[in-house]
mmCIF file of C-alpha atoms and ligand atoms in Angstrom:
data_model
loop_
_atom_site.group_PDB
_atom_site.id
_atom_site.type_symbol
_atom_site.label_atom_id
_atom_site.label_comp_id
_atom_site.label_asym_id
_atom_site.label_seq_id
_atom_site.Cartn_x
_atom_site.Cartn_y
_atom_site.Cartn_z
ATOM 1 C CA MET J 271 -22.002 28.043 3.977
ATOM 2 C CA ASN J 272 -18.908 29.231 1.220
ATOM 3 C CA ARG J 273 -19.712 27.942 -1.846
ATOM 4 C CA PHE J 274 -19.134 30.954 -3.515
ATOM 5 C CA HIS J 275 -15.935 31.658 -1.763
ATOM 6 C CA SER J 276 -12.010 31.436 -2.619
ATOM 7 C CA THR J 277 -10.640 30.389 0.822
ATOM 8 C CA ALA J 278 -11.210 27.641 3.053
ATOM 9 C CA ARG J 279 -13.669 28.146 5.901
ATOM 10 C CA TYR J 280 -12.013 26.385 7.803
ATOM 11 C CA LYS J 281 -7.928 24.953 8.355
ATOM 12 C CA LEU J 282 -8.224 21.575 7.857
ATOM 13 C CA MET J 283 -5.966 18.851 9.556
ATOM 14 C CA THR J 284 -8.191 15.808 9.698
ATOM 15 C CA PRO J 285 -7.021 13.092 7.932
ATOM 16 C CA GLY J 286 -8.389 12.708 4.495
ATOM 17 C CA PRO J 287 -10.120 15.280 3.339
ATOM 18 C CA THR J 288 -6.929 17.069 3.741
ATOM 19 C CA GLN J 289 -5.692 20.502 2.050
ATOM 20 C CA VAL J 290 -5.883 21.529 -1.417
ATOM 21 C CA LEU J 291 -3.551 24.151 -3.143
ATOM 22 C CA GLU J 292 -3.922 26.004 -4.989
ATOM 23 C CA ASN J 293 -2.527 24.731 -8.110
ATOM 24 C CA VAL J 294 -4.634 21.812 -7.266
ATOM 25 C CA ARG J 295 -7.217 24.154 -8.070
ATOM 26 C CA MET J 296 -6.796 26.103 -10.387
ATOM 27 C CA ALA J 297 -6.967 22.393 -13.096
ATOM 28 C CA ARG J 298 -9.772 21.273 -11.683
ATOM 29 C CA SER J 299 -11.307 24.526 -13.521
ATOM 30 C CA LEU J 300 -9.513 24.849 -16.768
ATOM 31 C CA ALA J 301 -11.045 24.245 -20.181
ATOM 32 C CA CYS J 302 -12.719 20.297 -20.953
ATOM 33 C CA THR J 303 -11.864 18.019 -23.798
ATOM 34 C CA ASN J 304 -15.096 15.018 -24.066
ATOM 35 C CA PRO J 305 -12.706 12.526 -22.684
ATOM 36 C CA ASP J 306 -14.474 9.931 -24.582
ATOM 37 C CA LEU J 307 -13.962 10.984 -28.378
ATOM 38 C CA ASP J 308 -10.438 13.146 -27.727
ATOM 39 C CA GLU J 309 -7.915 10.823 -27.542
ATOM 40 C CA GLU J 310 -5.292 12.995 -26.308
ATOM 41 C CA PHE J 311 -7.467 12.254 -22.802
ATOM 42 C CA VAL J 312 -6.868 8.979 -23.309
ATOM 43 C CA GLU J 313 -3.017 9.286 -23.259
ATOM 44 C CA PHE J 314 -2.762 12.288 -20.830
ATOM 45 C CA TYR J 315 -5.162 9.436 -18.457
ATOM 46 C CA LYS J 316 -2.697 6.379 -19.158
ATOM 47 C CA GLU J 317 0.766 9.129 -18.092
ATOM 48 C CA THR J 318 -0.720 10.056 -14.890
ATOM 49 C CA CYS J 319 -1.200 6.084 -14.389
ATOM 50 C CA THR J 320 2.119 5.293 -15.318
ATOM 51 C CA LEU J 321 3.102 8.697 -12.729
ATOM 52 C CA ILE J 322 1.095 7.147 -9.718
ATOM 53 C CA SER J 323 2.893 3.837 -10.467
ATOM 54 C CA SER J 324 6.258 5.499 -11.186
ATOM 55 C CA LEU J 325 6.267 6.752 -7.724
ATOM 56 C CA LEU J 326 5.270 3.974 -5.598
ATOM 57 C CA HIS J 327 8.480 2.495 -7.892
ATOM 58 C CA THR J 328 6.199 -0.546 -9.275
ATOM 59 C CA LYS J 329 5.600 -1.762 -13.564
ATOM 60 C CA ASN J 330 1.817 -2.920 -12.343
ATOM 61 C CA GLU J 331 -0.670 -0.514 -13.731
ATOM 62 C CA THR J 332 -2.454 1.706 -12.139
ATOM 63 C CA LEU J 333 -6.123 2.532 -13.605
ATOM 64 C CA ILE J 334 -7.885 5.669 -11.841
ATOM 65 C CA LEU J 335 -11.455 5.477 -10.919
ATOM 66 C CA ASP J 336 -14.237 7.462 -10.895
ATOM 67 C CA GLY J 337 -15.224 7.160 -7.226
ATOM 68 C CA GLU J 338 -14.277 7.758 -3.657
ATOM 69 C CA GLY J 339 -11.833 5.869 -1.527
ATOM 70 C CA ILE J 340 -14.272 3.062 -1.262
ATOM 71 C CA LEU J 341 -14.754 2.454 -4.694
ATOM 72 C CA GLY J 342 -10.905 0.836 -4.466
ATOM 73 C CA LEU J 343 -11.548 -1.493 -2.116
ATOM 74 C CA GLU J 344 -14.791 -2.566 -3.569
ATOM 75 C CA ALA J 345 -13.478 -3.039 -7.268
ATOM 76 C CA ALA J 346 -10.551 -4.902 -5.929
ATOM 77 C CA CYS J 347 -13.105 -7.827 -3.083
ATOM 78 C CA ALA J 348 -15.338 -7.482 -6.987
ATOM 79 C CA SER J 349 -13.021 -8.134 -9.311
ATOM 80 C CA LEU J 350 -11.710 -11.525 -7.396
ATOM 81 C CA THR J 351 -14.051 -12.652 -5.453
ATOM 82 C CA GLU J 352 -16.072 -15.885 -6.742
ATOM 83 C CA PRO J 353 -18.810 -17.408 -5.143
ATOM 84 C CA GLY J 354 -17.139 -19.414 -2.115
ATOM 85 C CA ASP J 355 -13.655 -18.634 -2.455
ATOM 86 C CA ARG J 356 -12.007 -18.498 1.498
ATOM 87 C CA VAL J 357 -10.061 -14.920 1.471
ATOM 88 C CA LEU J 358 -8.413 -14.246 5.043
ATOM 89 C CA VAL J 359 -9.298 -10.481 5.901
ATOM 90 C CA LEU J 360 -6.206 -9.051 8.538
ATOM 91 C CA ASP J 361 -8.681 -6.870 11.159
ATOM 92 C CA ASN J 362 -6.232 -4.675 13.109
ATOM 93 C CA GLY J 363 -8.535 -1.980 12.988
ATOM 94 C CA VAL J 364 -12.107 -0.570 11.721
ATOM 95 C CA TYR J 365 -11.017 -0.579 8.152
ATOM 96 C CA GLY J 366 -9.274 -4.279 7.893
ATOM 97 C CA LYS J 367 -12.802 -5.171 9.769
ATOM 98 C CA GLY J 368 -14.896 -3.708 7.251
ATOM 99 C CA PHE J 369 -13.001 -6.112 4.104
ATOM 100 C CA ALA J 370 -15.671 -9.051 5.560
ATOM 101 C CA ASP J 371 -18.668 -7.383 4.656
ATOM 102 C CA PHE J 372 -17.042 -6.403 0.254
ATOM 103 C CA VAL J 373 -15.923 -10.307 0.636
ATOM 104 C CA SER J 374 -19.624 -11.425 2.091
ATOM 105 C CA MET J 375 -21.411 -9.290 -0.581
ATOM 106 C CA TYR J 376 -19.533 -10.855 -3.522
ATOM 107 C CA GLY J 377 -19.555 -14.311 -2.010
ATOM 108 C CA GLY J 378 -16.860 -15.143 -0.944
ATOM 109 C CA ILE J 379 -16.445 -16.949 2.841
ATOM 110 C CA PRO J 380 -13.514 -14.420 4.787
ATOM 111 C CA ASP J 381 -11.874 -15.431 7.749
ATOM 112 C CA ILE J 382 -10.764 -12.953 10.331
ATOM 113 C CA TYR J 383 -7.853 -12.644 11.794
ATOM 114 C CA HIS J 384 -8.213 -10.831 14.757
ATOM 115 C CA ALA J 385 -5.626 -9.213 16.107
ATOM 116 C CA SER J 386 -4.663 -6.314 19.117
ATOM 117 C CA TYR J 387 -6.380 -2.849 18.037
ATOM 118 C CA GLU J 388 -3.512 -1.023 19.769
ATOM 119 C CA HIS J 389 -0.409 -2.934 18.551
ATOM 120 C CA THR J 390 1.231 -3.262 14.599
ATOM 121 C CA LEU J 391 0.084 -6.334 12.916
ATOM 122 C CA ASP J 392 2.456 -8.636 14.778
ATOM 123 C CA VAL J 393 4.181 -10.177 12.114
ATOM 124 C CA SER J 394 4.968 -13.364 12.670
ATOM 125 C CA ALA J 395 2.130 -14.247 14.878
ATOM 126 C CA LEU J 396 0.477 -13.937 11.101
ATOM 127 C CA ALA J 397 3.585 -16.609 9.907
ATOM 128 C CA GLU J 398 2.525 -18.920 12.976
ATOM 129 C CA TYR J 399 -1.035 -18.704 11.980
ATOM 130 C CA LEU J 400 -0.222 -20.292 8.064
ATOM 131 C CA LYS J 401 1.660 -22.925 8.783
ATOM 132 C CA GLU J 402 -1.709 -24.402 9.663
ATOM 133 C CA HIS J 403 -4.366 -21.999 7.683
ATOM 134 C CA HIS J 404 -3.033 -20.868 4.130
ATOM 135 C CA ASP J 405 -6.077 -22.282 2.188
ATOM 136 C CA TYR J 406 -7.086 -18.605 0.670
ATOM 137 C CA LYS J 407 -7.749 -16.710 -2.452
ATOM 138 C CA TYR J 408 -6.608 -13.520 -1.483
ATOM 139 C CA ALA J 409 -5.516 -11.733 2.249
ATOM 140 C CA ALA J 410 -7.055 -8.197 2.406
ATOM 141 C CA VAL J 411 -4.452 -5.666 4.868
ATOM 142 C CA VAL J 412 -4.597 -1.914 5.553
ATOM 143 C CA HIS J 413 -1.487 0.241 5.104
ATOM 144 C CA CYS J 414 -2.997 2.375 7.978
ATOM 145 C CA ASP J 415 -6.188 2.396 9.826
ATOM 146 C CA THR J 416 -7.510 6.072 9.868
ATOM 147 C CA PRO J 417 -9.359 5.317 12.246
ATOM 148 C CA SER J 418 -7.076 4.084 15.304
ATOM 149 C CA GLY J 419 -4.038 5.926 13.481
ATOM 150 C CA MET J 420 -2.893 1.886 12.745
ATOM 151 C CA LEU J 421 0.493 1.315 10.620
ATOM 152 C CA ASN J 422 0.889 -1.638 9.402
ATOM 153 C CA ASP J 423 4.554 -3.656 7.591
ATOM 154 C CA ILE J 424 2.556 -4.047 4.728
ATOM 155 C CA SER J 425 7.097 -4.469 3.236
ATOM 156 C CA LYS J 426 6.975 -7.647 4.979
ATOM 157 C CA ILE J 427 2.655 -8.563 5.694
ATOM 158 C CA CYS J 428 2.447 -9.217 1.910
ATOM 159 C CA PRO J 429 5.915 -10.846 0.232
ATOM 160 C CA LEU J 430 4.632 -13.396 4.041
ATOM 161 C CA LEU J 431 0.845 -14.478 2.461
ATOM 162 C CA LYS J 432 3.167 -14.370 -1.482
ATOM 163 C CA GLN J 433 4.857 -17.598 0.520
ATOM 164 C CA TYR J 434 1.800 -19.354 0.048
ATOM 165 C CA SER J 435 0.793 -17.983 -2.987
ATOM 166 C CA ILE J 436 -2.216 -15.987 -1.084
ATOM 167 C CA LEU J 437 -2.613 -12.958 -3.602
ATOM 168 C CA THR J 438 -2.937 -9.108 -1.170
ATOM 169 C CA VAL J 439 -5.409 -6.210 -1.857
ATOM 170 C CA VAL J 440 -3.527 -3.299 0.308
ATOM 171 C CA ASP J 441 -6.063 -0.733 1.527
ATOM 172 C CA SER J 442 -3.262 2.558 1.656
ATOM 173 C CA VAL J 443 -5.994 4.864 1.332
ATOM 174 C CA SER J 444 -3.930 7.353 4.375
ATOM 175 C CA ALA J 445 -0.552 5.996 4.153
ATOM 176 C CA MET J 446 0.301 6.444 0.065
ATOM 177 C CA PHE J 447 2.598 9.255 -0.407
ATOM 178 C CA GLY J 448 3.223 9.371 3.478
ATOM 179 C CA GLU J 449 4.828 6.590 4.518
ATOM 180 C CA TYR J 450 7.322 4.899 1.515
ATOM 181 C CA ILE J 451 6.211 2.282 -0.755
ATOM 182 C CA ASP J 452 7.052 0.147 -3.345
ATOM 183 C CA ALA J 453 5.043 -1.861 -4.779
ATOM 184 C CA ASP J 454 7.519 -4.336 -5.971
ATOM 185 C CA ALA J 455 9.568 -5.179 -3.569
ATOM 186 C CA PHE J 456 6.335 -5.407 -0.954
ATOM 187 C CA GLN J 457 4.504 -7.749 -4.321
ATOM 188 C CA THR J 458 1.362 -6.061 -3.726
ATOM 189 C CA ASP J 459 -1.403 -6.921 -6.323
ATOM 190 C CA ILE J 460 -4.332 -5.234 -5.714
ATOM 191 C CA LEU J 461 -2.769 -1.994 -3.958
ATOM 192 C CA CYS J 462 -4.894 0.328 -3.209
ATOM 193 C CA GLY J 463 -5.728 4.486 -2.682
ATOM 194 C CA GLY J 464 -7.624 7.407 -2.671
ATOM 195 C CA SER J 465 -6.961 11.455 -3.970
ATOM 196 C CA GLN J 466 -8.430 13.186 -0.518
ATOM 197 C CA LYS J 467 -5.542 12.127 1.724
ATOM 198 C CA ALA J 468 -1.724 11.840 1.317
ATOM 199 C CA VAL J 469 -2.128 13.236 -2.201
ATOM 200 C CA SER J 470 -4.166 16.507 -1.513
ATOM 201 C CA ALA J 471 -6.843 16.814 -4.453
ATOM 202 C CA PRO J 472 -10.477 16.743 -3.010
ATOM 203 C CA PRO J 473 -12.251 13.554 -2.939
ATOM 204 C CA GLY J 474 -14.093 11.476 -5.840
ATOM 205 C CA LEU J 475 -11.044 9.017 -7.374
ATOM 206 C CA SER J 476 -9.323 5.553 -6.036
ATOM 207 C CA PHE J 477 -6.657 4.411 -8.122
ATOM 208 C CA VAL J 478 -5.742 0.592 -7.908
ATOM 209 C CA VAL J 479 -2.486 -0.143 -9.130
ATOM 210 C CA ILE J 480 -1.859 -3.764 -10.697
ATOM 211 C CA SER J 481 -0.170 -6.711 -10.510
ATOM 212 C CA SER J 482 0.324 -9.219 -13.415
ATOM 213 C CA ALA J 483 -0.776 -12.252 -11.055
ATOM 214 C CA ALA J 484 -3.703 -10.656 -9.941
ATOM 215 C CA LYS J 485 -4.869 -10.149 -13.594
ATOM 216 C CA GLU J 486 -4.110 -13.455 -13.474
ATOM 217 C CA ALA J 487 -6.788 -14.249 -11.292
ATOM 218 C CA ILE J 488 -9.382 -12.253 -13.338
ATOM 219 C CA ASN J 489 -9.201 -13.617 -15.710
ATOM 220 C CA SER J 490 -8.777 -16.910 -15.156
ATOM 221 C CA ARG J 491 -12.243 -16.416 -13.367
ATOM 222 C CA ARG J 492 -14.806 -19.205 -14.065
ATOM 223 C CA THR J 493 -17.966 -16.274 -12.745
ATOM 224 C CA PRO J 494 -18.517 -13.288 -14.202
ATOM 225 C CA ILE J 495 -17.280 -9.906 -12.049
ATOM 226 C CA ALA J 496 -21.203 -9.160 -10.308
ATOM 227 C CA SER J 497 -20.441 -5.333 -11.035
ATOM 228 C CA PHE J 498 -20.378 -3.027 -13.488
ATOM 229 C CA TYR J 499 -19.002 -0.160 -11.434
ATOM 230 C CA ALA J 500 -16.282 -1.920 -9.217
ATOM 231 C CA ASN J 501 -15.525 -4.097 -12.508
ATOM 232 C CA LEU J 502 -11.752 -4.062 -13.250
ATOM 233 C CA LYS J 503 -11.880 -5.901 -16.006
ATOM 234 C CA LEU J 504 -13.413 -3.329 -18.106
ATOM 235 C CA PHE J 505 -10.834 -1.328 -17.996
ATOM 236 C CA GLU J 506 -8.529 -4.230 -20.185
ATOM 237 C CA THR J 507 -8.065 -2.646 -23.210
ATOM 238 C CA TYR J 508 -8.755 0.479 -22.984
ATOM 239 C CA TYR J 509 -5.881 1.884 -24.081
ATOM 240 C CA GLU J 510 -5.916 -0.154 -27.267
ATOM 241 C CA ASP J 511 -9.321 0.416 -27.757
ATOM 242 C CA LYS J 512 -9.196 4.450 -26.247
ATOM 243 C CA TRP J 513 -12.490 3.296 -24.957
ATOM 244 C CA PHE J 514 -13.570 3.755 -20.931
ATOM 245 C CA PRO J 515 -15.621 1.190 -19.597
ATOM 246 C CA TYR J 516 -17.162 5.049 -18.392
ATOM 247 C CA THR J 517 -17.480 8.852 -18.962
ATOM 248 C CA MET J 518 -14.318 9.394 -17.157
ATOM 249 C CA PRO J 519 -14.019 12.480 -15.203
ATOM 250 C CA ILE J 520 -11.836 15.119 -15.870
ATOM 251 C CA SER J 521 -11.924 17.919 -14.401
ATOM 252 C CA ASP J 522 -10.520 14.991 -11.457
ATOM 253 C CA ILE J 523 -8.333 13.492 -12.864
ATOM 254 C CA TYR J 524 -6.863 17.095 -14.220
ATOM 255 C CA GLY J 525 -6.736 17.910 -10.439
ATOM 256 C CA LEU J 526 -5.560 14.254 -9.770
ATOM 257 C CA ARG J 527 -2.413 14.776 -11.852
ATOM 258 C CA ALA J 528 -1.769 18.792 -10.602
ATOM 259 C CA ALA J 529 -1.818 17.069 -6.874
ATOM 260 C CA LEU J 530 0.581 14.277 -8.541
ATOM 261 C CA ASP J 531 2.459 16.684 -10.229
ATOM 262 C CA ASN J 532 3.592 18.747 -6.866
ATOM 263 C CA ILE J 533 4.452 14.639 -5.591
ATOM 264 C CA ALA J 534 6.510 13.990 -7.899
ATOM 265 C CA SER J 535 8.580 18.040 -7.427
ATOM 266 C CA ASP J 536 8.857 17.848 -4.173
ATOM 267 C CA PRO J 537 12.026 15.297 -2.398
ATOM 268 C CA ASP J 538 11.831 15.376 0.353
ATOM 269 C CA MET J 539 7.826 14.822 1.089
ATOM 270 C CA LEU J 540 8.175 11.465 2.691
ATOM 271 C CA LYS J 541 11.124 13.162 5.017
ATOM 272 C CA ARG J 542 8.584 15.298 6.090
ATOM 273 C CA HIS J 543 5.679 13.526 7.279
ATOM 274 C CA ALA J 544 8.811 11.545 8.810
ATOM 275 C CA ALA J 545 10.115 14.333 10.601
ATOM 276 C CA ILE J 546 5.877 15.701 11.740
ATOM 277 C CA GLY J 547 4.288 12.461 12.693
ATOM 278 C CA SER J 548 7.245 11.988 15.205
ATOM 279 C CA ALA J 549 8.055 15.141 16.507
ATOM 280 C CA THR J 550 3.413 14.874 17.121
ATOM 281 C CA ARG J 551 3.827 12.616 19.160
ATOM 282 C CA LYS J 552 6.715 13.400 21.471
ATOM 283 C CA THR J 553 4.953 16.806 21.877
ATOM 284 C CA LEU J 554 1.930 14.889 23.220
ATOM 285 C CA GLN J 555 3.291 12.784 25.298
ATOM 286 C CA ALA J 556 5.992 15.181 26.801
ATOM 287 C CA ALA J 557 2.515 16.890 27.504
ATOM 288 C CA GLY J 558 0.927 14.222 29.305
ATOM 289 C CA LEU J 559 -1.013 13.427 26.749
ATOM 290 C CA LYS J 560 -1.307 9.371 26.047
ATOM 291 C CA LEU J 561 -1.833 8.081 22.273
ATOM 292 C CA TYR J 562 -3.862 5.569 21.374
ATOM 293 C CA GLN J 563 -2.069 2.872 19.710
ATOM 294 C CA GLN J 564 1.414 0.358 21.501
ATOM 295 C CA SER J 565 2.784 0.196 18.430
ATOM 296 C CA GLY J 566 2.288 1.344 13.997
ATOM 297 C CA PHE J 567 2.753 5.002 14.519
ATOM 298 C CA SER J 568 1.289 6.255 10.757
ATOM 299 C CA ASN J 569 3.517 9.494 9.619
ATOM 300 C CA THR J 570 -0.126 10.642 8.387
ATOM 301 C CA VAL J 571 -1.804 10.733 10.947
ATOM 302 C CA THR J 572 -2.199 11.037 15.456
ATOM 303 C CA VAL J 573 -4.968 9.552 17.454
ATOM 304 C CA PHE J 574 -4.558 10.436 20.932
ATOM 305 C CA ASN J 575 -7.026 9.700 23.335
ATOM 306 C CA VAL J 576 -9.490 12.590 24.984
ATOM 307 C CA PRO J 577 -7.828 13.552 28.536
ATOM 308 C CA GLU J 578 -11.142 11.808 31.698
ATOM 309 C CA GLY J 579 -14.100 14.506 31.596
ATOM 310 C CA ILE J 580 -12.826 16.226 28.512
ATOM 311 C CA SER J 581 -15.368 15.477 25.946
ATOM 312 C CA VAL J 582 -14.879 15.204 22.133
ATOM 313 C CA ARG J 583 -17.267 17.450 20.559
ATOM 314 C CA ASP J 584 -16.454 20.057 23.293
ATOM 315 C CA ILE J 585 -12.189 19.899 21.459
ATOM 316 C CA LEU J 586 -13.521 19.779 18.534
ATOM 317 C CA GLU J 587 -16.003 22.966 18.519
ATOM 318 C CA GLN J 588 -13.744 24.566 20.384
ATOM 319 C CA MET J 589 -11.230 24.167 17.498
ATOM 320 C CA LYS J 590 -13.479 25.173 15.205
ATOM 321 C CA GLN J 591 -15.604 28.335 16.366
ATOM 322 C CA LYS J 592 -12.017 29.232 18.439
ATOM 323 C CA HIS J 593 -9.236 28.783 16.033
ATOM 324 C CA ARG J 594 -10.827 27.714 12.157
ATOM 325 C CA ILE J 595 -9.049 24.947 13.213
ATOM 326 C CA MET J 596 -11.018 21.495 12.048
ATOM 327 C CA LEU J 597 -9.369 18.334 13.396
ATOM 328 C CA ALA J 598 -11.808 14.979 13.643
ATOM 329 C CA GLY J 599 -12.959 12.996 16.145
ATOM 330 C CA SER J 600 -13.480 8.943 15.062
ATOM 331 C CA PHE J 601 -15.824 6.230 15.327
ATOM 332 C CA ASP J 602 -16.929 2.959 15.914
ATOM 333 C CA GLU J 603 -15.481 2.063 18.717
ATOM 334 C CA PHE J 604 -13.231 5.029 18.631
ATOM 335 C CA ALA J 605 -16.384 7.278 18.540
ATOM 336 C CA GLY J 606 -16.049 9.611 21.131
ATOM 337 C CA LYS J 607 -12.338 8.919 22.624
ATOM 338 C CA VAL J 608 -9.922 9.774 20.732
ATOM 339 C CA ILE J 609 -8.867 13.116 17.965
ATOM 340 C CA ARG J 610 -6.807 12.650 15.720
ATOM 341 C CA ILE J 611 -4.446 14.391 14.159
ATOM 342 C CA GLY J 612 -4.592 14.527 10.341
ATOM 343 C CA HIS J 613 -0.252 15.664 9.053
ATOM 344 C CA MET J 614 -0.577 13.853 6.345
ATOM 345 C CA GLY J 615 -0.109 15.412 2.072
ATOM 346 C CA ALA J 616 -0.160 19.753 1.788
ATOM 347 C CA ASN J 617 -1.523 19.606 6.118
ATOM 348 C CA ALA J 618 2.084 18.281 6.476
ATOM 349 C CA THR J 619 3.731 21.521 7.163
ATOM 350 C CA VAL J 620 5.755 22.775 10.439
ATOM 351 C CA SER J 621 4.036 25.749 10.286
ATOM 352 C CA ASN J 622 0.631 24.181 9.949
ATOM 353 C CA MET J 623 1.353 22.306 12.753
ATOM 354 C CA THR J 624 2.824 24.338 15.107
ATOM 355 C CA GLU J 625 -0.755 26.288 14.568
ATOM 356 C CA THR J 626 -2.727 23.233 15.523
ATOM 357 C CA LEU J 627 -0.801 23.212 18.591
ATOM 358 C CA GLY J 628 -1.046 26.144 19.651
ATOM 359 C CA ALA J 629 -4.803 26.234 19.083
ATOM 360 C CA LEU J 630 -4.620 22.777 21.253
ATOM 361 C CA ASP J 631 -2.838 23.779 23.896
ATOM 362 C CA ASP J 632 -4.947 27.224 24.343
ATOM 363 C CA VAL J 633 -8.498 24.414 24.109
ATOM 364 C CA LEU J 634 -7.135 21.824 26.279
ATOM 365 C CA ARG J 635 -6.232 24.113 28.414
ATOM 366 C CA GLY J 636 -9.605 26.656 28.621
ATOM 367 C CA LEU J 637 -11.188 23.250 29.434
ATOM 368 C CA GLY J 638 -8.411 22.715 32.497
ATOM 369 C CA VAL J 639 -6.518 19.920 31.177
ATOM 370 C CA LYS J 640 -3.340 20.380 32.597
ATOM 371 C CA LEU J 641 -0.513 19.500 30.049
ATOM 372 C CA GLN J 642 3.164 19.543 31.270
ATOM 373 C CA GLU J 643 4.459 21.248 27.923
ATOM 374 C CA LYS J 644 2.829 24.448 26.013
ATOM 375 C CA LEU J 645 2.496 21.986 23.199
ATOM 376 C CA ASP J 646 3.376 24.633 19.575
ATOM 377 C CA GLU J 647 6.712 25.249 21.228
ATOM 378 C CA TYR J 648 7.496 21.718 22.511
ATOM 379 C CA PHE J 649 7.335 20.759 18.979
ATOM 380 C CA LEU J 650 9.001 23.371 17.125
ATOM 381 C CA HIS J 651 11.693 22.243 19.401
ATOM 382 C CA ILE J 652 11.862 18.809 18.136
ATOM 383 C CA VAL J 653 11.338 19.418 14.204
ATOM 384 C CA ARG J 654 14.202 22.338 14.460
ATOM 385 C CA GLU J 655 16.673 19.395 15.653
ATOM 386 C CA SER J 656 15.050 16.514 13.222
HETATM 387 C C1 LIG O 159 -10.147 7.338 3.777
HETATM 388 C C2 LIG O 159 -10.540 6.156 3.289
HETATM 389 C C3 LIG O 159 -10.854 5.196 3.214
HETATM 390 C C4 LIG O 159 -11.435 6.375 1.910
HETATM 391 O O1 LIG O 159 -13.347 5.735 2.882
HETATM 392 P P1 LIG O 159 -14.148 6.775 3.185
HETATM 393 O O2 LIG O 159 -15.052 6.875 2.734
HETATM 394 O O3 LIG O 159 -13.389 8.577 3.317
HETATM 395 O O4 LIG O 159 -13.735 6.569 4.592
HETATM 396 C C5 LIG O 159 -10.280 3.616 2.828
HETATM 397 N N1 LIG O 159 -9.622 3.637 3.824
HETATM 398 C C6 LIG O 159 -8.957 4.200 4.806
HETATM 399 C C7 LIG O 159 -8.028 3.112 5.946
HETATM 400 C C8 LIG O 159 -9.143 5.515 4.983
HETATM 401 O O5 LIG O 159 -8.501 5.855 5.537
#
C-alpha cells in the first residue's frame, strides 16, 4: 500500500478517478474550521457553488453534496420522483439504463427508451417517438456513458424534451469540464457532476445544478421526499439560515475548490481535451485497433475492442507491472471486451498520453498484436498538427 507515500503507485489513466494535482492535495490538508458554526465556511461553500455554475454558463443554483457522483443522480431522482410518476429513461449505455433503478426505487414508473450502444442517441428518432409518447414528468439522460465512452448531444436532447415540458436529469459526471456545457442554452434541469472525473479531485463529492423549473417541481410535490441524504429540498434555505442538512466535508470541499480554480485558470482545457481525444482515436485506428463505438465519441475517454485471443486482464496487468500505468477494463456487457483510456482532467496532457500510448504499444506487441503504427509516435505527430 502507498498510504504513507506522497507519490502515487500508478499513473492513473482511468476514466475516473483521475490524477489529482498537488495543489488539490495540499488544499485538502488545510486547517479546518467548524463548517456547521463558522459562517465564513457558508460563504466559501456558496462561492464554490457559484463558481461551478459560472463555469457551466448558468444562473442555476449549484449544490455540492457529500457523496460520490452517484449521490447526485440518486438525489435528482429522489427529489423529483413521486409515486406513480412516469419517467423516460434514455438507454444507450450502462448508466443510462441504470437510471431506471433509481426511478423505481422512489416509486416512479420508468419507461425505457432503448437505443444502440454503439451510436450516439439519434435525436430525430427520439423526436419521432416523443410525438406519440410525451407524458413524462422528467427524462434521464447521460452525457458521456463512460463504460462505452458514448457521448450524447445534450445540447439538442434537453431542448427537445423541454418542448414537451419534460424536465431533464442529466448525468454529466464524466463529461463535465472535458466537454462544453452551456447549461442555460442546453436547458438542463438537474445537471449532475462529480469530483473524481475531469474535475480531477479525489472521489467523494457530487454536485447538482438545479433549474427553477426543477425547484418548482420539487416544491409542488404532493408527497414528501422519501430520503434525507438524497433530499435536495433540505438545502432550499441553507444560505439564509446558515445551516446545512448535515455537516459538510470541509477538506473535500477545499480540495474541490482548488481543482475548480485550476479549471477556471485553464482557458485551453476544452480545446486540449478535443485535440487529445481526436488524436487518440486516430492513432488507435491507424494502428489497426477498433474503437467500440461507431459514433458519439467523448473527448474524455477512448474505448477500444481488445483484439481476438488477447485478454483484458493481461493488458491491464502488464501496463501496471511493466509501466506503472493504470488503464481500465469495463463492466456489465462490456466486461472482458474493451479497454478504456481516461484522458480527462489532469490526465489529459500530451505527455501523459504519449507515455501511456508508448507503454500500450509495448504491451500489445509483447502479447503478439501486430500494430500498423507506433502508437506514441503517431499520436505525437497527429496532436502536433492539430
Ligand atoms: C463515474 C460516473 C458516475 C459516478 O459513479 P461511480 O460510482 O464512479 O460509478 C456516474 N455516472 C457516470 C456516467 C460516471 O462515469
